[in-house]
Short mmCIF file of C-alpha atoms in Angstrom, two decimals:
data_model
loop_
_atom_site.label_atom_id
_atom_site.label_comp_id
_atom_site.label_asym_id
_atom_site.label_seq_id
_atom_site.Cartn_x
_atom_site.Cartn_y
_atom_site.Cartn_z
CA UNK A 258 40.56 -179.46 -91.96
CA UNK A 259 43.25 -182.03 -90.92
CA UNK A 260 42.95 -185.57 -90.36
CA UNK A 261 44.39 -187.61 -87.62
CA UNK A 262 45.19 -191.24 -87.92
CA UNK A 263 43.78 -193.60 -85.24
CA UNK A 264 46.18 -196.47 -84.54
CA UNK A 265 45.70 -199.76 -83.09
CA UNK A 266 48.41 -202.43 -82.80
CA UNK A 267 50.72 -200.48 -85.24
CA UNK A 268 47.97 -200.37 -88.09
CA UNK A 269 45.98 -197.41 -89.16
CA UNK A 270 42.18 -198.09 -88.79
CA UNK A 271 40.77 -195.05 -89.86
CA UNK A 272 41.50 -191.36 -90.53
CA UNK A 273 39.40 -189.28 -87.87
CA UNK A 274 38.39 -185.85 -89.08
CA UNK A 275 39.38 -182.94 -86.89
CA UNK A 276 37.36 -179.88 -87.29
CA UNK A 277 38.80 -176.41 -86.90
CA UNK A 278 36.69 -175.90 -83.59
CA UNK A 279 37.94 -179.04 -82.12
CA UNK A 280 41.54 -178.31 -82.93
CA UNK A 281 41.36 -174.85 -81.36
CA UNK A 282 39.11 -176.08 -78.52
CA UNK A 283 41.25 -176.34 -75.37
CA UNK A 284 39.82 -177.02 -71.86
CA UNK A 285 37.98 -179.93 -70.45
CA UNK A 286 35.44 -180.22 -73.10
CA UNK A 287 37.97 -180.22 -75.94
CA UNK A 288 40.19 -182.73 -74.27
CA UNK A 289 37.10 -184.88 -73.57
CA UNK A 290 35.98 -184.76 -77.19
CA UNK A 291 39.37 -185.77 -78.37
CA UNK A 292 39.66 -188.64 -75.97
CA UNK A 293 36.17 -189.89 -77.11
CA UNK A 294 37.27 -189.63 -80.98
CA UNK A 295 40.40 -191.71 -80.09
CA UNK A 296 38.41 -194.33 -78.02
CA UNK A 297 35.87 -194.72 -80.76
CA UNK A 298 38.55 -195.34 -83.30
CA UNK A 299 39.85 -198.32 -80.96
CA UNK A 300 36.38 -199.64 -80.75
CA UNK A 301 35.90 -199.55 -84.50
CA UNK A 302 39.10 -201.56 -84.82
CA UNK A 303 37.65 -204.55 -82.95
CA UNK A 304 36.80 -207.70 -84.76
CA UNK A 305 33.27 -207.87 -86.09
CA UNK A 306 30.53 -209.56 -83.72
CA UNK A 307 29.14 -212.66 -85.03
CA UNK A 308 25.56 -214.14 -84.69
CA UNK A 309 23.21 -213.11 -83.20
CA UNK A 310 24.35 -209.55 -83.52
CA UNK A 311 23.20 -208.16 -86.86
CA UNK A 312 23.53 -204.37 -86.48
CA UNK A 313 25.84 -202.17 -84.48
CA UNK A 314 25.16 -198.36 -84.03
CA UNK A 315 28.08 -196.14 -83.46
CA UNK A 316 26.27 -192.80 -82.33
CA UNK A 317 29.55 -190.78 -81.80
CA UNK A 318 29.98 -191.25 -85.59
CA UNK A 319 26.51 -190.39 -86.91
CA UNK A 320 25.27 -188.13 -84.01
CA UNK A 321 28.54 -186.30 -83.44
CA UNK A 322 27.11 -182.85 -83.71
CA UNK A 323 24.55 -183.08 -81.05
CA UNK A 324 27.03 -185.13 -78.89
CA UNK A 325 29.56 -182.28 -79.29
CA UNK A 326 27.05 -179.56 -78.39
CA UNK A 327 26.00 -181.50 -75.30
CA UNK A 328 29.76 -181.79 -74.20
CA UNK A 329 30.37 -178.21 -74.89
CA UNK A 330 27.56 -177.10 -72.88
CA UNK A 331 27.59 -179.40 -69.90
CA UNK A 332 31.25 -180.63 -69.58
CA UNK A 333 33.07 -177.43 -69.49
CA UNK A 334 34.18 -177.53 -65.79
CA UNK A 335 35.02 -180.58 -63.55
CA UNK A 336 31.92 -182.16 -61.83
CA UNK A 337 31.37 -183.94 -58.83
CA UNK A 338 29.69 -186.74 -60.62
CA UNK A 339 30.33 -190.43 -61.39
CA UNK A 340 28.56 -192.10 -64.34
CA UNK A 341 28.36 -195.73 -63.45
CA UNK A 342 26.86 -197.12 -66.52
CA UNK A 343 24.94 -196.23 -69.54
CA UNK A 344 21.69 -197.31 -71.32
CA UNK A 345 22.14 -196.20 -74.75
CA UNK A 346 18.83 -197.91 -75.81
CA UNK A 347 17.50 -197.64 -79.23
CA UNK A 348 15.43 -194.41 -78.23
CA UNK A 349 18.28 -192.70 -76.06
CA UNK A 350 21.66 -192.31 -76.99
CA UNK A 351 21.40 -194.19 -80.34
CA UNK A 352 19.09 -191.45 -81.51
CA UNK A 353 20.88 -188.27 -80.13
CA UNK A 354 24.33 -189.07 -79.22
CA UNK A 355 23.75 -187.62 -75.76
CA UNK A 356 24.22 -190.33 -72.78
CA UNK A 357 21.19 -191.19 -70.93
CA UNK A 358 19.24 -188.93 -73.29
CA UNK A 359 16.05 -189.73 -75.04
CA UNK A 360 15.23 -187.14 -77.75
CA UNK A 361 12.44 -185.09 -75.98
CA UNK A 362 14.77 -184.48 -72.97
CA UNK A 363 17.81 -183.59 -75.16
CA UNK A 364 15.90 -181.34 -77.41
CA UNK A 365 13.44 -179.67 -75.10
CA UNK A 366 15.03 -179.77 -71.73
CA UNK A 367 18.78 -179.70 -72.48
CA UNK A 368 18.25 -177.56 -75.58
CA UNK A 369 21.09 -179.62 -77.55
CA UNK A 370 21.02 -179.04 -81.39
CA UNK A 371 22.76 -180.73 -84.27
CA UNK A 372 22.31 -182.89 -87.20
CA UNK A 373 21.93 -186.35 -86.64
CA UNK A 374 22.90 -188.51 -89.86
CA UNK A 375 21.74 -192.00 -90.82
CA UNK A 376 24.05 -194.91 -89.72
CA UNK A 377 25.40 -197.04 -92.40
CA UNK A 378 23.26 -199.99 -91.34
CA UNK A 379 19.89 -199.57 -89.52
CA UNK A 380 17.87 -202.39 -88.05
CA UNK A 381 14.41 -202.01 -89.68
CA UNK A 382 12.59 -201.97 -86.37
CA UNK A 383 15.17 -199.40 -84.96
CA UNK A 384 15.54 -196.41 -87.44
CA UNK A 385 17.59 -193.53 -86.23
CA UNK A 386 15.25 -190.49 -86.50
CA UNK A 387 17.65 -188.24 -84.32
CA UNK A 388 16.21 -185.46 -82.24
CA UNK A 389 12.84 -185.81 -84.09
CA UNK A 390 12.49 -189.20 -82.46
CA UNK A 391 9.15 -189.43 -80.61
CA UNK A 392 9.58 -192.70 -78.74
CA UNK A 393 11.05 -192.89 -75.26
CA UNK A 394 12.98 -195.52 -73.39
CA UNK A 395 10.64 -197.42 -71.24
CA UNK A 396 12.90 -196.99 -68.26
CA UNK A 397 13.05 -193.21 -68.56
CA UNK A 398 10.04 -190.91 -67.28
CA UNK A 399 7.57 -189.79 -69.80
CA UNK A 400 8.03 -186.00 -70.75
CA UNK A 401 4.83 -184.94 -68.69
CA UNK A 402 6.37 -186.53 -65.71
CA UNK A 403 9.96 -185.27 -66.27
CA UNK A 404 11.79 -182.28 -64.44
CA UNK A 405 10.65 -178.86 -65.62
CA UNK A 406 12.36 -177.43 -68.68
CA UNK A 407 14.84 -174.84 -67.03
CA UNK A 408 13.76 -172.02 -69.60
CA UNK A 409 10.17 -172.24 -68.50
CA UNK A 410 8.46 -171.15 -65.35
CA UNK A 411 7.39 -173.60 -62.98
CA UNK A 412 3.89 -173.59 -61.34
CA UNK A 413 3.12 -170.02 -62.75
CA UNK A 414 6.55 -168.65 -61.04
CA UNK A 415 8.22 -166.07 -63.33
#
């Protein structure tokens, strides 16, 4: 596995691991993942926040596996979609690495898989449980009101 240096203002901020799969991966998903890695390195290079910020989560670091699975599944071809914002929330992307994705939807509906590691510093009231997280963002619908899972029949249909 090789490492790529992420540079900001002429100084190396961190070595970003590049997996064999990413290195060989072309196409839209591969380009998107490489761009995300570069942008994440630039964000980490920002000066630290002061009070009242006590914890900062970087889900593209600790939830990279499910994030990559999501991108490889759903960002393979150009889409006619524009994301205008993201509510990462403590029970959404912060848990799964998937934008707009609370754990139930990411795991059961999108069928995204991957290991979510623990971030270096967790707020005691906002632990990262990954795809096993059972809590939902208040702004998102509860699983029983959500769109049906694409792999299950709807209303008894086969």
